[in-house]
Structures are given as C-alpha cells and as structure tokens.
Coordinates of C-alpha atoms in Angstrom, one line a residue:
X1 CA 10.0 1.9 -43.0
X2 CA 11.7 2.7 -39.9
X3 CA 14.4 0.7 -38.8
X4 CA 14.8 1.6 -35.4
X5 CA 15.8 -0.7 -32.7
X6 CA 13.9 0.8 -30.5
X7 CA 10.0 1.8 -30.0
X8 CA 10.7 5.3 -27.4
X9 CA 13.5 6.2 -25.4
X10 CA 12.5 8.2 -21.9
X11 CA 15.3 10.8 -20.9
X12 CA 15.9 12.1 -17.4
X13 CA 18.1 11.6 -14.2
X14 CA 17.5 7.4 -14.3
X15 CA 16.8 6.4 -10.5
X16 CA 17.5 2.8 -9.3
X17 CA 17.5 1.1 -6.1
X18 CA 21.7 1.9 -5.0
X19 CA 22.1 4.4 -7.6
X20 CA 20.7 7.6 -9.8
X21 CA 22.0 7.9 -13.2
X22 CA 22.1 11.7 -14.2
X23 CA 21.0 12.4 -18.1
X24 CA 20.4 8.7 -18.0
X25 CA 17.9 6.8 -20.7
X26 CA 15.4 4.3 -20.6
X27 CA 14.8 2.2 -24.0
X28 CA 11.7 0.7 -24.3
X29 CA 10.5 -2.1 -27.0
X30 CA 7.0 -3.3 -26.9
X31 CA 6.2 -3.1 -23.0
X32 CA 9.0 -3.9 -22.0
X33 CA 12.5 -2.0 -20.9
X34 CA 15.3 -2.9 -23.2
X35 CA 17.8 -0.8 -22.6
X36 CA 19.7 1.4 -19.7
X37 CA 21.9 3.8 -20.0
X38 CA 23.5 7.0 -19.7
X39 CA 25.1 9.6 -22.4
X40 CA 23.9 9.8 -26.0
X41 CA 20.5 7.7 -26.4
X42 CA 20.1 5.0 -28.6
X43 CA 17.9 5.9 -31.9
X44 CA 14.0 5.0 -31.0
X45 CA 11.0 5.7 -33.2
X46 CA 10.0 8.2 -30.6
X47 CA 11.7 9.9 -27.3
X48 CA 10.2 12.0 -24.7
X49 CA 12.5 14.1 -23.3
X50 CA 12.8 14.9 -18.8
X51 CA 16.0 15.9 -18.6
X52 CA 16.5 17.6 -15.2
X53 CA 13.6 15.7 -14.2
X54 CA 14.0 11.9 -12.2
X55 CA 13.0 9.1 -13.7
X56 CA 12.0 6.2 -11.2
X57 CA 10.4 2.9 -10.9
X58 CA 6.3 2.9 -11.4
X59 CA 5.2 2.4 -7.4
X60 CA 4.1 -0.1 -6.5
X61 CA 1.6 0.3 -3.8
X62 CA 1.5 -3.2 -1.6
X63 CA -1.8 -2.1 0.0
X64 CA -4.9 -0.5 -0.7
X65 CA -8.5 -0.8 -0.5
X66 CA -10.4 -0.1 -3.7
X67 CA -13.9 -1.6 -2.9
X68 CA -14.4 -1.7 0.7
X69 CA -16.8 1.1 0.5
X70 CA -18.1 0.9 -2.5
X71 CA -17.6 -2.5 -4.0
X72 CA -16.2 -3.2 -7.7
X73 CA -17.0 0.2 -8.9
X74 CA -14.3 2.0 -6.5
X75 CA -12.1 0.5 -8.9
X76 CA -11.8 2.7 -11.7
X77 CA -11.8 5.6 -9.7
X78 CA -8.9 4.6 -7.6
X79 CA -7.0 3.4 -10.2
X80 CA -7.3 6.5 -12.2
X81 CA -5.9 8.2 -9.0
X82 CA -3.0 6.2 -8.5
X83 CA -2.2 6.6 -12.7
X84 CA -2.0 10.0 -11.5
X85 CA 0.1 9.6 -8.4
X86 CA 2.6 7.3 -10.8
X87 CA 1.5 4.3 -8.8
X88 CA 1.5 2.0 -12.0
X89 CA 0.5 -1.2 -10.2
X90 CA -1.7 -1.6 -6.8
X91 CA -2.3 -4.4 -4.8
X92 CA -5.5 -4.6 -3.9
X93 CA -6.9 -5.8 -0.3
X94 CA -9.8 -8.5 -0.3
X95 CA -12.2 -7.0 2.0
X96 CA -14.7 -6.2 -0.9
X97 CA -18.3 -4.7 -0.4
X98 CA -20.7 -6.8 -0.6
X99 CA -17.9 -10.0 -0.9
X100 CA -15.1 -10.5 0.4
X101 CA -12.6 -12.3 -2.2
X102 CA -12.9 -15.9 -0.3
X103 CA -12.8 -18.2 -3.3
X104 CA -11.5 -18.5 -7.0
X105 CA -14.6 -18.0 -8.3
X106 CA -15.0 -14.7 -6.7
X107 CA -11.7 -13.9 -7.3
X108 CA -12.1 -14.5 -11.5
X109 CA -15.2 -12.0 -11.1
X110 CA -12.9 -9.3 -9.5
X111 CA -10.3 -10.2 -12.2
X112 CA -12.6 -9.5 -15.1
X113 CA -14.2 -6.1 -13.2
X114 CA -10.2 -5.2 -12.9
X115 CA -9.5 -5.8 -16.7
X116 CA -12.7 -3.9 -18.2
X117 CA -12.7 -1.0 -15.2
X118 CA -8.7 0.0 -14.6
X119 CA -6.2 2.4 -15.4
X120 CA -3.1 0.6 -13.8
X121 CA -2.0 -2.7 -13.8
X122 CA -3.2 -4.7 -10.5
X123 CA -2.6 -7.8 -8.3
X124 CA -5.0 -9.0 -5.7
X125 CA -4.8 -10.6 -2.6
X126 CA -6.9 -13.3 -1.1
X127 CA -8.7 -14.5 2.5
X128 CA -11.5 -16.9 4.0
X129 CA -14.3 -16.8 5.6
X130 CA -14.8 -16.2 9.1
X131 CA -15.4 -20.0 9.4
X132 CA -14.6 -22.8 7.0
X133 CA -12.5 -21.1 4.9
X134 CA -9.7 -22.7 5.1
X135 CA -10.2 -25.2 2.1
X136 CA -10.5 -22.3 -0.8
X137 CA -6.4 -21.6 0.1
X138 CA -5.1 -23.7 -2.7
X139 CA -7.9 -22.5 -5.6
X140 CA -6.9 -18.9 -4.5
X141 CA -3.3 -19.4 -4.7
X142 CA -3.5 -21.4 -7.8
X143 CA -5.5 -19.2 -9.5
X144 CA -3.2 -16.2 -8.7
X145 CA -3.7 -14.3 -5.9
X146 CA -0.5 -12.9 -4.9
X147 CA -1.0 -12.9 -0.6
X148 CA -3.4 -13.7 1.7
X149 CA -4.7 -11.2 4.2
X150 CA -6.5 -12.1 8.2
X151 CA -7.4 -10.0 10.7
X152 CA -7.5 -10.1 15.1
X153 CA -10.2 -7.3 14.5
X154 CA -13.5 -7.6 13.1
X155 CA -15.3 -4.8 11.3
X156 CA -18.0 -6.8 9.8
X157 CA -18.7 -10.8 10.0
X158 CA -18.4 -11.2 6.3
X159 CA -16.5 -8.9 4.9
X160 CA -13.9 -8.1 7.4
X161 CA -13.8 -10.9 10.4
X162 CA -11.5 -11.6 13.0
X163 CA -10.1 -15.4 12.1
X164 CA -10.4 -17.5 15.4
X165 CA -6.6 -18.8 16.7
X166 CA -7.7 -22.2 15.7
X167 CA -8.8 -21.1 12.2
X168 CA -6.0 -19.0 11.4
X169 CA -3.3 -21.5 12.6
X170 CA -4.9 -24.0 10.4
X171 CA -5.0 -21.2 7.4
X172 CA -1.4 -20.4 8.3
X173 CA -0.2 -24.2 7.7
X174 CA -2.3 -24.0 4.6
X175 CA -0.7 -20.9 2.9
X176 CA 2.9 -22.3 4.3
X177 CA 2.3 -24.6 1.6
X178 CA 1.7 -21.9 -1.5
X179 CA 5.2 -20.0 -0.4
X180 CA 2.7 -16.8 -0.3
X181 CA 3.0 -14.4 2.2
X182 CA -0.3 -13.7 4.5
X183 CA -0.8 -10.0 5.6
X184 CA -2.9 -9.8 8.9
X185 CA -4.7 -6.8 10.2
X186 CA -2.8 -6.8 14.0
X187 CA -5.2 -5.3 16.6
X188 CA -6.8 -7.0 19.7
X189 CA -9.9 -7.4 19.3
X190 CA -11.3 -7.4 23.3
X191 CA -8.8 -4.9 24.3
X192 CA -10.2 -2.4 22.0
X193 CA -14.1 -2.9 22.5
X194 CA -12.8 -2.6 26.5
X195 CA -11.6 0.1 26.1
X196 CA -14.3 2.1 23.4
X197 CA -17.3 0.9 25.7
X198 CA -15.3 2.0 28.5
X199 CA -15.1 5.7 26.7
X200 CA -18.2 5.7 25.5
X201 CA -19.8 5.3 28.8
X202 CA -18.0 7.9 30.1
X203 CA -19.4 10.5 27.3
X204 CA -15.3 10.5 25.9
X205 CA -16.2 10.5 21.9
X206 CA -13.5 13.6 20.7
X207 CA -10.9 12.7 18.0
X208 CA -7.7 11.9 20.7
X209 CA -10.0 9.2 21.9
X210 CA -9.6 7.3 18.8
X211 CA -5.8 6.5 19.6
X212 CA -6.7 5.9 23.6
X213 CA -9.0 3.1 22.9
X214 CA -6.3 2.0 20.3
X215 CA -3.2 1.8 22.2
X216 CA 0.5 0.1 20.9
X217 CA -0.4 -2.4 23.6
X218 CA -2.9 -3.3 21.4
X219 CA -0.7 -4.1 18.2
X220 CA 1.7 -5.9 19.7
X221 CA 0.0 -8.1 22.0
X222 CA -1.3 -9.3 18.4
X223 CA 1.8 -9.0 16.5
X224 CA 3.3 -11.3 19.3
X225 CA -0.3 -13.9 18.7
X226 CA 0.3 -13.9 15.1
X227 CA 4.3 -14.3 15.3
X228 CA 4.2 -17.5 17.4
X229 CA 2.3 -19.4 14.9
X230 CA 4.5 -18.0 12.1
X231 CA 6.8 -20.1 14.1
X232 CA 4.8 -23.0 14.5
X233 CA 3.7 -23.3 10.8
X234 CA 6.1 -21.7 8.8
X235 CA 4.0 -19.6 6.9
X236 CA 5.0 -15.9 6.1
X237 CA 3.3 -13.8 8.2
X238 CA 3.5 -10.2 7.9
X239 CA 2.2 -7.2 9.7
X240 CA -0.7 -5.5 6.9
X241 CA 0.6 -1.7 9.1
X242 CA 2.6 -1.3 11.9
X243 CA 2.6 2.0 13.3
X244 CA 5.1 0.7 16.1
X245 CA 8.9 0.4 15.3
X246 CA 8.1 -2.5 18.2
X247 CA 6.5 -4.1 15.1
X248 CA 9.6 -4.7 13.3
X249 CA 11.9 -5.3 16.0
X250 CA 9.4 -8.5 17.0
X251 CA 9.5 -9.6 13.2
X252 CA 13.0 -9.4 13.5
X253 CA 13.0 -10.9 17.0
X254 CA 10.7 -14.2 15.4
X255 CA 13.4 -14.4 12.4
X256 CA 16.5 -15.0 14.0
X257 CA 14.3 -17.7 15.7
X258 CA 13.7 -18.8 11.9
X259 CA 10.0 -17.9 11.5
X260 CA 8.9 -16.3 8.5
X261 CA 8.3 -12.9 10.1
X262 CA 8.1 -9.0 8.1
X263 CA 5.9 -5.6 8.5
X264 CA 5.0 -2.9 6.4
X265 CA 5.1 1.2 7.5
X266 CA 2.1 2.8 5.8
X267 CA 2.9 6.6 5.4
X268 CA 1.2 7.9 7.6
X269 CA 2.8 6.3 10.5
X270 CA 5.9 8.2 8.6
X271 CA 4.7 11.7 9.4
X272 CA 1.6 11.8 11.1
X273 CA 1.1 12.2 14.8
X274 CA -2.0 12.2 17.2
X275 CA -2.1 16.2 17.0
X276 CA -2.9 15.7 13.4
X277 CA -5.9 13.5 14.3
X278 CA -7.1 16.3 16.3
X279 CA -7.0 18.5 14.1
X280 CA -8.2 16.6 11.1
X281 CA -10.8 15.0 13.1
X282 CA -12.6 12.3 11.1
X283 CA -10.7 12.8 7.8
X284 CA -7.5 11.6 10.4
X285 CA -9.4 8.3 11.3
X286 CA -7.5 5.6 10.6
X287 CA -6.9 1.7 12.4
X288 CA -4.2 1.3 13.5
X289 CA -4.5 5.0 14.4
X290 CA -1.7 7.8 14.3
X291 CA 1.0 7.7 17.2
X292 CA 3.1 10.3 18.7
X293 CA 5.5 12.1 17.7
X294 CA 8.3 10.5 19.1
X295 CA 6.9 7.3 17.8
X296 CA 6.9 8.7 14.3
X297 CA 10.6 9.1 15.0
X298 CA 11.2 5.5 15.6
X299 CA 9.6 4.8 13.1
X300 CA 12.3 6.4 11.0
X301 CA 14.7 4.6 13.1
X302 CA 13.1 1.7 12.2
X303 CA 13.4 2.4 8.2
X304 CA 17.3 3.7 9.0
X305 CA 17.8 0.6 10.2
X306 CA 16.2 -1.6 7.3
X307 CA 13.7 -3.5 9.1
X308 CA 10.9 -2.0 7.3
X309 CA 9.6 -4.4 4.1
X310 CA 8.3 -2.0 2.6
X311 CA 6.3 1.5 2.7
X312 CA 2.6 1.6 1.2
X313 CA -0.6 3.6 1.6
X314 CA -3.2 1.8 2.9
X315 CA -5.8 4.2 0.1
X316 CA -9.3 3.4 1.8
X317 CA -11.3 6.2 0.0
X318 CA -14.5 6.1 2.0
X319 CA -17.2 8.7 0.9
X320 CA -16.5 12.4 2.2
X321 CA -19.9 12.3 4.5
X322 CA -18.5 8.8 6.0
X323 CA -15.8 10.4 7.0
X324 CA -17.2 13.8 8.7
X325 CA -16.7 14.2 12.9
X326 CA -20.1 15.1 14.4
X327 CA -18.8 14.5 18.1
X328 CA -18.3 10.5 17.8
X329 CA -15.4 9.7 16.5
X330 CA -15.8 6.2 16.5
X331 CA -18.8 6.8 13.9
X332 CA -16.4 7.7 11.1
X333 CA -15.5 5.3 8.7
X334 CA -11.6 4.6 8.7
X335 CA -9.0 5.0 6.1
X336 CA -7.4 7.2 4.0
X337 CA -7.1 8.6 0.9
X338 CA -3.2 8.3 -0.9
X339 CA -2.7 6.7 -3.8
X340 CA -2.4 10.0 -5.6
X341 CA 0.6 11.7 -2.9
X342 CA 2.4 9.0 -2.4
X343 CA 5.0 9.5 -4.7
X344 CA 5.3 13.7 -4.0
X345 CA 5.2 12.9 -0.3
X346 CA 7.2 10.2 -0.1
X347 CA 10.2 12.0 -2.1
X348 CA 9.4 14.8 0.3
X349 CA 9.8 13.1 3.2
X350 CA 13.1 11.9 2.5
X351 CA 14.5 15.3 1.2
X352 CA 13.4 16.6 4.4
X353 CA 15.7 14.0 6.4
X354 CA 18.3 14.2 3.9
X355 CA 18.2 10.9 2.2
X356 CA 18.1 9.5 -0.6
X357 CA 16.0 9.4 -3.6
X358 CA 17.1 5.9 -4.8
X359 CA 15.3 4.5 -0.8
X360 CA 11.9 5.5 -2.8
X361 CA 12.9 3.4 -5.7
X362 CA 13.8 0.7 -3.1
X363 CA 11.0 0.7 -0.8
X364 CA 7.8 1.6 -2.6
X365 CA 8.7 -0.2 -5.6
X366 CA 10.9 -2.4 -5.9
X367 CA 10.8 -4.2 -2.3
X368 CA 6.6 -4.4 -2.3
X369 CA 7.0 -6.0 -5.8
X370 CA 9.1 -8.6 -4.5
X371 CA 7.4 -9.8 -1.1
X372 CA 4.1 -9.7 -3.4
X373 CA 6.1 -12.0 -5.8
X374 CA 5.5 -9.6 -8.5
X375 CA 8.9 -9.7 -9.8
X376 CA 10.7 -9.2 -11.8
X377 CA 8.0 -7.9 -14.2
X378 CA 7.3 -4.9 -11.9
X379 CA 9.2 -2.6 -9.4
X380 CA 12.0 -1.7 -10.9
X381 CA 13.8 -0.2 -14.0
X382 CA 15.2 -3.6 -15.1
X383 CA 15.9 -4.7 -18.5
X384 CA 13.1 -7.3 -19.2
X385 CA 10.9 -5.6 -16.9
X386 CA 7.3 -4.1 -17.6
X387 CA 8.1 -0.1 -18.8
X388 CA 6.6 1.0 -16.0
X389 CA 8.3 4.5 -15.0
X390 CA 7.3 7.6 -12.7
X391 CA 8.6 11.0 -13.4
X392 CA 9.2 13.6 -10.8
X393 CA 9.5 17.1 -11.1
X394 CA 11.5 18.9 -8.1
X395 CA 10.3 22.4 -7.2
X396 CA 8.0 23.6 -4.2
X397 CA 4.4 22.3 -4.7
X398 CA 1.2 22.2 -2.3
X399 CA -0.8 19.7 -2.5
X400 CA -4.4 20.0 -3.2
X401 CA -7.4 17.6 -2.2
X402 CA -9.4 18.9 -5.3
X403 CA -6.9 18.1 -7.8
X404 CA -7.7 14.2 -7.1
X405 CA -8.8 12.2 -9.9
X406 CA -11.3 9.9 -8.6
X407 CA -15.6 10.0 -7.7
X408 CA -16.0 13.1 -6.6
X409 CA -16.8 12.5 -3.0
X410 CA -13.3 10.9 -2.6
X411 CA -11.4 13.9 -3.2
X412 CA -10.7 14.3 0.7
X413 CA -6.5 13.7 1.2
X414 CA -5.5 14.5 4.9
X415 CA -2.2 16.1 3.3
X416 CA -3.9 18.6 1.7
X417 CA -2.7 22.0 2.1
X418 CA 0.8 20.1 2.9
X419 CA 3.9 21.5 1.2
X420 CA 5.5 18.8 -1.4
X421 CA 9.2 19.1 -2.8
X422 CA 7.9 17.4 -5.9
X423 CA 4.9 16.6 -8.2
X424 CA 3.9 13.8 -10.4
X425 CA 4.8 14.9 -14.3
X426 CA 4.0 12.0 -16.0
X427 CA 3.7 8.3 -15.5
X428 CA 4.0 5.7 -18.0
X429 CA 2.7 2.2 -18.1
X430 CA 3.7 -0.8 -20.5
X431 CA 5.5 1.7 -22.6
X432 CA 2.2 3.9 -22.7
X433 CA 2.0 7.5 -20.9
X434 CA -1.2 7.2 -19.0
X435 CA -0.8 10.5 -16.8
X436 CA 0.8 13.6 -18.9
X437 CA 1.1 16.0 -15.3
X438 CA -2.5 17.0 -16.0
X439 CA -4.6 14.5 -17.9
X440 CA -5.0 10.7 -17.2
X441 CA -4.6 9.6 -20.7
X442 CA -5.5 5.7 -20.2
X443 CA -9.1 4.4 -20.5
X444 CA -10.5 2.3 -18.5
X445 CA -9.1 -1.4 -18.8
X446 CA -6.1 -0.5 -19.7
X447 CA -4.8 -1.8 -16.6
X448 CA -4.2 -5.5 -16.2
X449 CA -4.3 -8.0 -13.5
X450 CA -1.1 -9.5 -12.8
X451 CA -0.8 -12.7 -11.2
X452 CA 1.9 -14.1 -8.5
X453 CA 4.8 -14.8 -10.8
X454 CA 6.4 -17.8 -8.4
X455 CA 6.6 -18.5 -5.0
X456 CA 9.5 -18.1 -3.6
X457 CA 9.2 -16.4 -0.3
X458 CA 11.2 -12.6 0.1
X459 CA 11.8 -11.2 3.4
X460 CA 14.3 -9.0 2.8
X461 CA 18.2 -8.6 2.9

C-alpha cells in the first residue's frame, strides 16, 4: 500500500507572482497544492517531470463571452479551447443567446449546462434587464455570481441593453450592497450611432471606419458617466476593456477621491493597432475597437505603472461567416477569438519588452482571481489552493488558427501567422492534466462552476 504523502509532484521552473523558483516543485494532494518547493522533491505516488520548462498559475481569464453567439452550446467548445490555452478557469460574461443571465433562476440553468458541458472550471457574472431589473441583484449575488456587468451601448434590447442613468445608479446602490464588483461595457451610445449614420451616408463602410465612428472620446465620456456614480453609490465599478491608458488614469483619478473605481486591458489593446484592423478586416472587429500605435504604447505605460487590474481576452468566438468583410464593416459581428493564445502571447509580449515572467502570473491570474473574489481557491500557486498549473515551453513558435480546439467555424484567431516565444505543453486542473501539448484530455463536465468565495472588494495595491 503506498504510503506516500503525496498524490503527484509537478517539476519545472515554479513561477509566482514576485518571484520564479528554478528546478522548483509543486506537491499536490487531492486537488489541492500542498507543497512548494525547490531542490529534491518530496516522494508522491506519481511525478511529471518539466524541468527547463515554467510552471505558472492556471489563467484565469476575467472576461469572455462563451454564448453570445451561440447560446449554451458555445460552452464546451470554448472551454475546451481555453484547457488548451492553460486558461484553467474563465469568467464568463452574461450576455447569453437567447437569455441574458438576469435572475437566479436563469443563472442555476447556466450553472447546470456549465457542469455537464465544460472542460475548465468557471465562474459567472450577472446583469438586469433593460428595465426593472434591479430587484433580481440580491438572488444573483446570493446565489453566486461573482460580478455584475452593464453597458452605455446597446447591441440588442434583451440580450445586451444600454442601462438608462436612472436604472443603473439604482443597480449600482444595489450591488454596493453585495461588496461585488460591476463590469460595464464603456461606450456612448449617441455618439457612436452619430457618427456610423454619419459614415454610412457618406458611402464610408472600409475597416478604418470602424475605429472613426468609435473614437477614445467615446470611452471616456462614459468612463467619466459611470465613474461619478461609483462616487455617489459606492459600488465597484470597473471598466469591462479599456483600450485608453485615459481609462486608468480616471479610475485612479475617482479613487483618490474614494470611489470604488478599476479597469481591465484586454490584449489586444496590448499589441494591436488600427493598421491591424485594416488588414484583418472583419476578423479585426472588435468594440471598443483597436487604437493606434502610440496608444498601444501607453497602454504599456499604463501596465508599467500598475494601474491596470488585470489583463484578459475578451474570447467572443462568433461564427467564421459572421465575421467575414464584404465592404460594411459595421455588418460584422464583433469579438475575438483568444482563449487559446493568451498564455503564448501574453509571455511573448513581455519577453519582447523585457519583463518579467512572474507580471503574467500576476496579472492574468492571480489579480483577475481576486477582483472576481475567486480567491484564494484560484490564481495562484498557493498552498491550499485549487492545483491548477500552466506549463510553458520556451522556444520560437507560430501560431496557427487551425490548431484551435473548438466548433470548427471558430477556428479564426487574429494572431494567426504571429510569431510566439512559447507554447502551451500542458495544463492541469484540480490535480488532473486536461491538455498534454496535443490532446485535451478532460471530458466534458469536468469543469466546475465556482461561486464568489466572499465579498470583500479588491482594487488593487
């Protein structure tokens, strides 16, 4: 009978949020980690062995959009992507297809699709309906979504409206009194139709006109709108995707006036640029949309200087033939695929710029874990902590849009062709390898919902 006090040990180069541990270890019993170390390993029942290889946190991507397009059933596919991009636990947006999650009825539905359908683990946000709403807060929050999400914009009356001031400061006061953050969509809504009926009726439909009918004026006239009743009610109100360093500077404006005030940086906003809309046309399509170049370099400022909550995807798989350019660009659906190179692009990124690894382990896990009040059972390599691990192989990759694991009309990636410093070798979840660098190895359901674990409000150092 074996007597080991452990059930596996993982070996590589052990990466934490301030540190890497070189020919470090990671003992797990159960699901849980149990043990961290460096040197000779503990005995275990089993070890899998990455030395030279880094060893980080699952991900934990703080936005994404599994149904919008295709309802419940987009679930299993995504998830099975991000098992594959080491993303062990999503957090999945509201805005379902053909309901948006609005009550706690709805949300125990999504909850029971999520347990029979998902390869990763998976919390879930919540909103209200475009009127009346306001009343299913406490149900949602009690039964365990972990934020809120509002939008200025509406893309559809029911499953995506704009929230009214009136409605949203009441909703606001409301969530205040969960401790939950609320994530809000942050365009205006009639300086956008302006501007799209004013370049429609002047034939402009190519891809650059996405971004000019689109304009930063446009996000922070609405981050200001949504940061003023942060102050007023006292609820946590966060930007969903800033594509503006502006953004963070006005949460951190708001804050030092005490409101409850953060934003997020999806990726692309990290090392995309307008160009790269015009040249991907549709499949570059994306609300807010991409900025310039010396925007993107803020942006990095921005994340220097620590004023970024965390960075996440914003994975909106929408069907390949929603997404094609046929001389409208505002026809396209928008969103994009990236649940599956997060983790090589995000390492790449930062090698690029010369920083560290251990900001990865920081910023797409351990940070979106904690302003989702998912801690401390995910985002980090913590003793007590869900065995939830990534491993990176270093070498020079390219990533490719067919290798995706997902439906097959959502293998689209606008990186594809795009040179990565590092590829996804495995990822483990609960103990379990669920991704072996070529095969997802768990079934569907093996992924679990996870509900907010307290509320206490993060916002950061």
């Amino acid at each position: 009978m074996d007597q080991s006090p452990f059930d596996r040990v993982i070996l590589g180069d052990i990466v934490l949020p301030d540190a890497v541990l070189p020919g470090g270890y990671v003992a797990i019993r159960g699901e849980a980690i149990a043990a961290i170390g460096q040197g000779a390993p503990p005995p275990a029942a089993a070890t899998a062995d990455y030395s030279g290889k880094l060893v980080l946190p699952g991900l934990v991507d703080g936005h994404m959009h599994t149904s919008s397009s295709t309802g419940w059933p987009g679930i299993e596919g995504a998830s099975m992507s991000a098992a594959a991009g080491g993303v062990t636990t999503c957090v999945d947006m509201p805005y379902d297809v053909p309901r948006p999650v609005t009550d706690a009825g709805i949300l125990r539905e999504k909850v029971a699709v999520v347990e029979a359908t998902s390869h990763v683990d998976m919390a879930l946000y919540g909103t209200i309906t475009k009127a009346g709403g306001v009343e299913a807060i406490a149900g949602l929050a009690e039964a365990g979504v972990c934020s809120f999400k509002l939008s200025t914009y509406e893309y559809d009356a029911v499953r995506f409206p704009r929230i009214d001031h009136p409605t949203m400061l009441a909703a606001f006061r409301e969530i205040a009194k969960t401790g939950l953050m609320c994530a809000i969509h942050n365009e205006d809504q009639e300086l956008v139709q302006r501007l799209t009926e004013e370049a429609k009726a002047t034939g402009r439909t190519d891809p650059i006109m996405h971004c000019r009918t689109r304009p930063p004026l446009a996000e922070s006239m609405a981050d200001l709108e949504i940061f003023e009743m942060a102050l007023e009610t006292g609820c946590h109100v966060h930007i969903a995707h800033s594509s503006l360093a502006r953004g963070f500077e006005l949460a951190e404006l708001f804050r030092r006036q005490g409101a409850k005030t953060s934003g997020e940086a999806c990726i692309q906003y990290l090392c995309m640029t307008e160009e790269d809309l015009v040249r991907l046309e549709g499949f570059g399509k994306c609300n807010p949309p991409f900025r310039t170049a010396a925007e993107v370099e803020r942006m990095w400022g921005a994340f220097a200087a620590g004023s970024i909550a965390y960075v996440s995807t914003d994975h909106a798989p929408w069907p390949r033939e929603r997404k094609v350019y046929k001389g409208d660009i505002f026809a396209p659906g928008a969103g994009l695929t990236g649940l599956q190179s997060f983790a090589p692009l995000i390492f790449t990124l930062l090698e690029e710029r010369g920083l560290p690894v251990t900001l990865m382990a920081r910023y797409c896990a351990e940070r979106p874990a904690r302003f989702h009040g998912l801690a401390p059972k995910k985002g980090a390599i913590r003793i007590g902590a869900d065995a939830d691990l990534l491993v990176l192989e270093r070498g020079e990759f390219t990533f490719d849009e067919s290798s995706i694991r997902d439906r097959e009309d959502a293998r689209w990636s606008p990186y594809h062709g795009r040179s990565m410093r590092a590829r996804v070798a495995a990822t483990w979840l609960r103990g379990a390898c669920i991704w072996d660098g070529e095969t997802v190895l768990a079934r569907p359901g093996a992924g679990r919902f996870v509900p907010r674990q307290h509320q206490e409000t993060y916002l950061g150092e």
